mmCIF file of C-alpha atoms and ligand atoms in Angstrom:
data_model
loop_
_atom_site.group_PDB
_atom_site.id
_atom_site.type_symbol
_atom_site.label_atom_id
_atom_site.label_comp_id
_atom_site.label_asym_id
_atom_site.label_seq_id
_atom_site.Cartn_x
_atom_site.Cartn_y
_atom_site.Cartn_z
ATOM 1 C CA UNK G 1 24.887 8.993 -79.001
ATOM 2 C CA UNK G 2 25.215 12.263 -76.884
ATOM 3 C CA UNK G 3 22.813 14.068 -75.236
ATOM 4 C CA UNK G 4 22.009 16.445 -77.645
ATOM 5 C CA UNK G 5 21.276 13.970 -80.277
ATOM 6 C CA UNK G 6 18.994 11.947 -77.711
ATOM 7 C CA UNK G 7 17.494 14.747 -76.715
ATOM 8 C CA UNK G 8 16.357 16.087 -80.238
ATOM 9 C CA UNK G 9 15.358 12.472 -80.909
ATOM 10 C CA UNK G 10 12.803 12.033 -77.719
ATOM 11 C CA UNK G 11 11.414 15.736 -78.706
ATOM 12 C CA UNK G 12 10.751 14.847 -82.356
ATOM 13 C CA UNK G 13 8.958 11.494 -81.080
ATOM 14 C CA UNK G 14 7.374 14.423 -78.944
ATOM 15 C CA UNK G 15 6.450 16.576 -81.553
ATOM 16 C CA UNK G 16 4.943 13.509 -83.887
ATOM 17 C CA UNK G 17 2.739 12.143 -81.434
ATOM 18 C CA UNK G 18 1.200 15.376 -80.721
ATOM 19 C CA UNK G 19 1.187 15.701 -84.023
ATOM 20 C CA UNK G 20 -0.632 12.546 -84.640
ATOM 21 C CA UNK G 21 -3.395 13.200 -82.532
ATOM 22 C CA UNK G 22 -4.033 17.183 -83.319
ATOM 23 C CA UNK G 23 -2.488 18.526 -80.335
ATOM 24 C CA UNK G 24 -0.091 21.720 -79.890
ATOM 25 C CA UNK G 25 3.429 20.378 -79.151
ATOM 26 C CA UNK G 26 3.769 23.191 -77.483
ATOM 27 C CA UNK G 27 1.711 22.274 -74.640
ATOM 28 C CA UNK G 28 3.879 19.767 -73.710
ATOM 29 C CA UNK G 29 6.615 19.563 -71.025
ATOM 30 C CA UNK G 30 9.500 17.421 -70.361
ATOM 31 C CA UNK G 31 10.518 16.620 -67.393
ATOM 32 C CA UNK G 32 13.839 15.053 -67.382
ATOM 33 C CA UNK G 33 14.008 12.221 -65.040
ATOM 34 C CA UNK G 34 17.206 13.192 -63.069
ATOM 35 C CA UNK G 35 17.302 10.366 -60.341
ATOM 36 C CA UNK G 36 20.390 7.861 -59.858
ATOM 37 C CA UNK G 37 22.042 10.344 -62.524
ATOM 38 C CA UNK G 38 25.131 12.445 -61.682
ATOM 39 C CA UNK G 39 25.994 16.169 -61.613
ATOM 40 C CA UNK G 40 28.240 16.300 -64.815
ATOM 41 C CA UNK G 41 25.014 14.897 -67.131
ATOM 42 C CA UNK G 42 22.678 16.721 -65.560
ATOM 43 C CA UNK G 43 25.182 19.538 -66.401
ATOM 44 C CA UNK G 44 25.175 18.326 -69.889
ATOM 45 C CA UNK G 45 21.428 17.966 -70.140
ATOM 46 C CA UNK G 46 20.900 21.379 -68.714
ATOM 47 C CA UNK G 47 23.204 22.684 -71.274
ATOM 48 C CA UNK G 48 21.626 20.771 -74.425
ATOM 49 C CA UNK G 49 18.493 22.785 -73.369
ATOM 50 C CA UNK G 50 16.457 20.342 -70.748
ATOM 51 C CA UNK G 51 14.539 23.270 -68.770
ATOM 52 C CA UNK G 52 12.636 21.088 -65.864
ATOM 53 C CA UNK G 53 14.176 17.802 -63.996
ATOM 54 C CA UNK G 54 12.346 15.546 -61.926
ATOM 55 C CA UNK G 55 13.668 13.657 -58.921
ATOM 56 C CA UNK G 56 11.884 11.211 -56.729
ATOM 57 C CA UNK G 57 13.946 11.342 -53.521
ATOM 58 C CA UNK G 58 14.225 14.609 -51.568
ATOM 59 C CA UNK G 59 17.924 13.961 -49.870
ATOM 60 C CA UNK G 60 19.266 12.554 -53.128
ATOM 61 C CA UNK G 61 17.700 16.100 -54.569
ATOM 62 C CA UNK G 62 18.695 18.455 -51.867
ATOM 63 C CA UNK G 63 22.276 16.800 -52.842
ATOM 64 C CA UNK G 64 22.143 17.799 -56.660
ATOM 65 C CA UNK G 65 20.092 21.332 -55.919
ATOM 66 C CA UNK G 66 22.378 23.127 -53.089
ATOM 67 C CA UNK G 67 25.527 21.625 -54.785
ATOM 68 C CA UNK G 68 28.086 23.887 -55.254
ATOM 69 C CA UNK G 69 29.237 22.218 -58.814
ATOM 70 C CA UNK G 70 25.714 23.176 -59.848
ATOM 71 C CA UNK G 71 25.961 26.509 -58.621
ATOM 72 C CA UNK G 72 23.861 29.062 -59.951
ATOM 73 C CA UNK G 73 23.208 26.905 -62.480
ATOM 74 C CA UNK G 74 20.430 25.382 -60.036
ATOM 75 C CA UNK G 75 18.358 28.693 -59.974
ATOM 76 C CA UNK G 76 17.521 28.497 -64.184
ATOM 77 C CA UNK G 77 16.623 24.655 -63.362
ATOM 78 C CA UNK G 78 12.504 24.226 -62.412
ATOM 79 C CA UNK G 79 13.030 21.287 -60.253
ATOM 80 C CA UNK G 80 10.135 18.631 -59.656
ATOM 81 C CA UNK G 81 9.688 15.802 -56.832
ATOM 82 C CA UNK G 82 8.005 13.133 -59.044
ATOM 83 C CA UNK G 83 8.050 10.277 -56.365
ATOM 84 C CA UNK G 84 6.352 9.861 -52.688
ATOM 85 C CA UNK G 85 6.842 12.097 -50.261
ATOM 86 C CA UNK G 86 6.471 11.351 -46.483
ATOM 87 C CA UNK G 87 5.174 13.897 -44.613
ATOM 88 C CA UNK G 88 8.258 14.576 -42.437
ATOM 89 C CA UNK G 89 10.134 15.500 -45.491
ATOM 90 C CA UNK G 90 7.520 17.781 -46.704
ATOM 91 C CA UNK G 91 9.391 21.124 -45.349
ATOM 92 C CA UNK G 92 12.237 20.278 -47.472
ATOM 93 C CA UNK G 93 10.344 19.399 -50.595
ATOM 94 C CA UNK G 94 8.713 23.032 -50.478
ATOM 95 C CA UNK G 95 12.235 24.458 -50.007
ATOM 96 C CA UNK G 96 13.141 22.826 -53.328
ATOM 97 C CA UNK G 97 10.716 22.490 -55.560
ATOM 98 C CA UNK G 98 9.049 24.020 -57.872
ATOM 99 C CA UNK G 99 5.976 21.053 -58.204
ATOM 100 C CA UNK G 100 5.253 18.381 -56.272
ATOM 101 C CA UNK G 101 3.987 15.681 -58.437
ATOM 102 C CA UNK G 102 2.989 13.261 -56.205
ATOM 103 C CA UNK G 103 0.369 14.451 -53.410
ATOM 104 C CA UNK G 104 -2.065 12.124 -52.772
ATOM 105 C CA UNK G 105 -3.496 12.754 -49.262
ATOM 106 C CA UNK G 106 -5.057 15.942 -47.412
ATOM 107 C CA UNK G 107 -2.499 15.132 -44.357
ATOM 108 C CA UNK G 108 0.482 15.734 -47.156
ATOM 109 C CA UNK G 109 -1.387 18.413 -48.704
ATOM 110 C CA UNK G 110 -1.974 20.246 -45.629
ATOM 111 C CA UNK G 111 1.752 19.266 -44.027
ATOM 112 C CA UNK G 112 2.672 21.093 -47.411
ATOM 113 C CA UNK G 113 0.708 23.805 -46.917
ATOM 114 C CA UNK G 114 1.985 24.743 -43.649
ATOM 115 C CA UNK G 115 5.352 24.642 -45.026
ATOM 116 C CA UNK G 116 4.611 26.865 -47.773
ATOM 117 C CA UNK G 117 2.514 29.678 -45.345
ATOM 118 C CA UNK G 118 5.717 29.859 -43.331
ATOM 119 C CA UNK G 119 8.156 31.242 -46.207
ATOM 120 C CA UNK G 120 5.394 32.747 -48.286
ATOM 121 C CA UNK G 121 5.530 30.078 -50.851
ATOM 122 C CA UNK G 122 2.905 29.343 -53.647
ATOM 123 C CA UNK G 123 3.806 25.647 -54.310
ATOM 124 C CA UNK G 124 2.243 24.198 -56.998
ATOM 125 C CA UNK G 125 1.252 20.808 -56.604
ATOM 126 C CA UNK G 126 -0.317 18.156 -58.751
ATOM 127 C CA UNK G 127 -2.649 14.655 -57.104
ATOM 128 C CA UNK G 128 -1.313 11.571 -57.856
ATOM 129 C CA UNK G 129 -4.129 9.108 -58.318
ATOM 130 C CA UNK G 130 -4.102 5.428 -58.340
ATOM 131 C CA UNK G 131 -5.872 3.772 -61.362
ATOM 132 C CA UNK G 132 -4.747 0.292 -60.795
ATOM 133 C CA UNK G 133 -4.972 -2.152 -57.445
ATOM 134 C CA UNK G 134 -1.231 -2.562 -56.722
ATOM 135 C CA UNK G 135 0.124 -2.436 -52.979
ATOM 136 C CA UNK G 136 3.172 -1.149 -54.305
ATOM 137 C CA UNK G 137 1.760 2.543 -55.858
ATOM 138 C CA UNK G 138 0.926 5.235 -53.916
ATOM 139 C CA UNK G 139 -1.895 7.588 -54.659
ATOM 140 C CA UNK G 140 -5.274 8.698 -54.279
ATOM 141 C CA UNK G 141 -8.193 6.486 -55.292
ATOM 142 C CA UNK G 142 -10.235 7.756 -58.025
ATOM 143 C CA UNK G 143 -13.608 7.894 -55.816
ATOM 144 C CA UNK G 144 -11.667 9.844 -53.154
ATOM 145 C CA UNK G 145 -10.573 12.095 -56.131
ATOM 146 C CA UNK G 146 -13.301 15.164 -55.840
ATOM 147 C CA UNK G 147 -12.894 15.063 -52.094
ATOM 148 C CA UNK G 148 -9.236 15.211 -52.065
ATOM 149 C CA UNK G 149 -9.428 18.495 -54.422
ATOM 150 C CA UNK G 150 -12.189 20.159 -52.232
ATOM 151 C CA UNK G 151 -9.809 19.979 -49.529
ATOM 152 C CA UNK G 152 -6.735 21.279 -51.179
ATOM 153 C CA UNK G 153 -8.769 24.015 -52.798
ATOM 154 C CA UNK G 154 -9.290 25.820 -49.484
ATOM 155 C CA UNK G 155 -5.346 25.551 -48.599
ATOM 156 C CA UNK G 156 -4.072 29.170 -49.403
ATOM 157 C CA UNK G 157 -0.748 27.920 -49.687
ATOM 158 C CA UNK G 158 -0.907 25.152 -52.460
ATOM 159 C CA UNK G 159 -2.121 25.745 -56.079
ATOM 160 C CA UNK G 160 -3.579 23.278 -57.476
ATOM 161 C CA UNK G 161 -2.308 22.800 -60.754
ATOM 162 C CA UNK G 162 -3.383 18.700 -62.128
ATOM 163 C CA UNK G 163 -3.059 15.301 -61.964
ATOM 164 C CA UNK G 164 -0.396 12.587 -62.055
ATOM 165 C CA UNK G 165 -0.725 8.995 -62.639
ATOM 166 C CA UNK G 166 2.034 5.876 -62.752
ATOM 167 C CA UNK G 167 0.170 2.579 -64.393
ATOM 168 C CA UNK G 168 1.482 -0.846 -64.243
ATOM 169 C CA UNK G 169 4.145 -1.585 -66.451
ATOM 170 C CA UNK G 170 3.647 -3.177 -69.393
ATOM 171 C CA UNK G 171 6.220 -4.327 -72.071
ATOM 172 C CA UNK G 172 3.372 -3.741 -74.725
ATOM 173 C CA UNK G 173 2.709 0.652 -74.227
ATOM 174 C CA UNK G 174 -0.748 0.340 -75.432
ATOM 175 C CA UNK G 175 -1.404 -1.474 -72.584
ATOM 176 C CA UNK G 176 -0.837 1.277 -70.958
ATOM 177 C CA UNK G 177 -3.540 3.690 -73.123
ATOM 178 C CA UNK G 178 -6.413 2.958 -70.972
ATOM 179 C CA UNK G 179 -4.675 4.147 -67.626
ATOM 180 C CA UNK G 180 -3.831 7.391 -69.234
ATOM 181 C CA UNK G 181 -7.385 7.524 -70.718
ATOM 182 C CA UNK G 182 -8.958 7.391 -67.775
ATOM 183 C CA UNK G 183 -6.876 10.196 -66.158
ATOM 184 C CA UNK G 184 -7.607 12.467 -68.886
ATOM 185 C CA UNK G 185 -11.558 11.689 -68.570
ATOM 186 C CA UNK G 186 -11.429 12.208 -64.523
ATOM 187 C CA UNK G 187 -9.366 15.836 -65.376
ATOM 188 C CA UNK G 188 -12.017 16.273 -67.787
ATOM 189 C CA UNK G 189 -15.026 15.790 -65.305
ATOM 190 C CA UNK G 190 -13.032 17.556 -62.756
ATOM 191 C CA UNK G 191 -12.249 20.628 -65.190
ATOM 192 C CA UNK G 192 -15.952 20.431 -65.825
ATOM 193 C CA UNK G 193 -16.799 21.248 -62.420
ATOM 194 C CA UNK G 194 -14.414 24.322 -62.389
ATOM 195 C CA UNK G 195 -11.411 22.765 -60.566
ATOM 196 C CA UNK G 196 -8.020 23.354 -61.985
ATOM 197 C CA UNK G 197 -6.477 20.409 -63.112
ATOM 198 C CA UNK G 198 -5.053 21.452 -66.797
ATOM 199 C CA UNK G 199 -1.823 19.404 -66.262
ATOM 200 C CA UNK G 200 -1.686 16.029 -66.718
ATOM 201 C CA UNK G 201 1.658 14.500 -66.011
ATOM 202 C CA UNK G 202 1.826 10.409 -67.324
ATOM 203 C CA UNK G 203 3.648 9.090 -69.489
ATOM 204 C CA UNK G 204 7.275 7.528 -69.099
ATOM 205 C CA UNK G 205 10.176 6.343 -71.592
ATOM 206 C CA UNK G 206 8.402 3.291 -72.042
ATOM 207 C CA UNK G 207 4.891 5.145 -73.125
ATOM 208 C CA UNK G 208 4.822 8.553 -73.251
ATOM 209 C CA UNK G 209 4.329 9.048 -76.602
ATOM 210 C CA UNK G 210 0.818 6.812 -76.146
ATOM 211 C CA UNK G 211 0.456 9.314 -73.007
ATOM 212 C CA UNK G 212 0.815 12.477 -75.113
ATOM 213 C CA UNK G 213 -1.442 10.907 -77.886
ATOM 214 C CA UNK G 214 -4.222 10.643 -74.658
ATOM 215 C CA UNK G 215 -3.256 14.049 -73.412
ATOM 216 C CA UNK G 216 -0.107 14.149 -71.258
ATOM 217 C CA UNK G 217 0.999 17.917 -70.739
ATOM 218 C CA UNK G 218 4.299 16.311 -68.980
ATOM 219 C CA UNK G 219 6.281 13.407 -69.588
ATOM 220 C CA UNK G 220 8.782 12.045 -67.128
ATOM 221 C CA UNK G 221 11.191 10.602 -69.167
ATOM 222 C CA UNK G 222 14.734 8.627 -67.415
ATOM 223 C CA UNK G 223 16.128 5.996 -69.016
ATOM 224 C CA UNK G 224 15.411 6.991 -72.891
ATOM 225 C CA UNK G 225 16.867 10.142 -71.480
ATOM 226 C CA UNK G 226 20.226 9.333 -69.620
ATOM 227 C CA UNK G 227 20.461 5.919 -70.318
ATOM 228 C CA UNK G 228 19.931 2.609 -68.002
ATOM 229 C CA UNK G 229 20.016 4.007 -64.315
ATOM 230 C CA UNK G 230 22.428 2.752 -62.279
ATOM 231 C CA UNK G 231 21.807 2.054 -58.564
ATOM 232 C CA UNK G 232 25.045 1.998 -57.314
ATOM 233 C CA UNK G 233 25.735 5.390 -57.296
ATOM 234 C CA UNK G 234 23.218 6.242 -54.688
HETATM 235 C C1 PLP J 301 11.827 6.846 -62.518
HETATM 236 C C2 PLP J 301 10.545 7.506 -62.799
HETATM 237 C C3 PLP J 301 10.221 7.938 -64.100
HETATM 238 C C4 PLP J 301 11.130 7.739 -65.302
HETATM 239 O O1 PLP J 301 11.143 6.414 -65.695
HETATM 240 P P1 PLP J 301 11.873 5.964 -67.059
HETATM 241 O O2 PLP J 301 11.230 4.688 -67.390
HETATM 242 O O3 PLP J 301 13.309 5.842 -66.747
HETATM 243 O O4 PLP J 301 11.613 7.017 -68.066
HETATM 244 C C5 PLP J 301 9.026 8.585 -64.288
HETATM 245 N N1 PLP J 301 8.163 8.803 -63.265
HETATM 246 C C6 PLP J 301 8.431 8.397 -62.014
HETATM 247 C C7 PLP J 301 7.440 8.663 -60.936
HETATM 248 C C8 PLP J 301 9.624 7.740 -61.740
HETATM 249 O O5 PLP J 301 9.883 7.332 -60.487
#
């Protein structure tokens, strides 16, 4: 199947599941899952009508972004960091993205934020918080949550814009539902409160449409996407 046709088939699977539970489709994003994937079908994607891509290593991005086969092309792109970022690479991320999925740590935050006040930048950022126990994930723990978002409130350089959660994977999606539940409830205590966390990125190409069905705004979607990734190349 092409791109095109894979594309149209993910955003009708979009479209029903918001559909299914009374949601706008409208309100939500996908972000195309770019990593391990070459130029020519991001080219491709880009030119079947994929708007945001998400990458989730900055030197493997900073390859893709400033390359001249991409060209201008690059500019129309919003590009997002979806993985970790270590706080030495943070100057880079702000130089090439649009928003950082994955902060999860007022040292990051405010490593980000110095980046930002230096060129002027706005960068949108979203928390990544850690639902389950696993040594493996990064992100911030759900009762550091409020404190993490009083601190990046008062940096004048990062807004603020939701949260972002990974959960175990699970062959079975609906395993997944409560994960995705309770990051919707936490945005919806924070919201409460007045903090601005209207974007809820979960949701892969394993579960996203459960995600969107418990209130995903953005899906990260790879390997439904572009196909299995291939490791190789990097
Ligand atoms: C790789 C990756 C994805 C996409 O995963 P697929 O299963 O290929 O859709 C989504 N989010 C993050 C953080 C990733 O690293």
């Amino acid at each position: 199947m092409g791109i095109e046709k894979t594309l149209q088939h993910i955003q009708d699977r979009i479209i029903e599941s918001a559909k299914r539970s009374g949601r706008d489709p409208g309100n939500i994003k996908l972000v195309a899952v770019s990593k391990t994937v070459a130029l020519e079908k991001i080219i491709e994607a880009l030119n079947a009508g994929v708007l945001i891509f998400g990458e989730n290593r900055v030197q493997e991005a900073q390859n893709k972004i400033r390359s001249q086969e991409l060209g201008v092309r690059s500019e129309k792109i919003e590009w997002h960091l979806i993985g970790n970022l270590q706080k030495n690479k943070a100057r880079t991320a702000v130089e090439l993205f649009d928003l950082i999925h994955s902060v999860d740590s007022a040292a990051l935050a405010e490593e980000i934020n110095r980046h930002a006040q230096k060129t002027g930048k706005l960068q949108r950022i979203l928390l990544q918080v850690k639902l389950a126990d696993e040594e493996t994930k990064h992100g911030v723990r759900e009762e550091d949550l409020s404190g993490l978002i009083d601190k990046v409130l008062l940096m004048n350089h990062i807004q603020l814009e939701g949260l972002m959660t990974i959960p175990p994977y699970f062959e079975d999606p609906e395993n997944a539902r409560p994960y995705f539940r309770k990051l919707r409830e936490l945005a919806d205590r924070a919201i409460a409160k007045g903090y601005p966390v209207k974007e809820l990125s979960m949701g892969m190409s394993n579960d996203f449409e459960v995600a969107i069905e418990e209130g995903a705004t953005m899906v990260r979607i790879g390997t439904a996407l572009f196909g299995e990734r291939d490791y190789r190349l990097n």
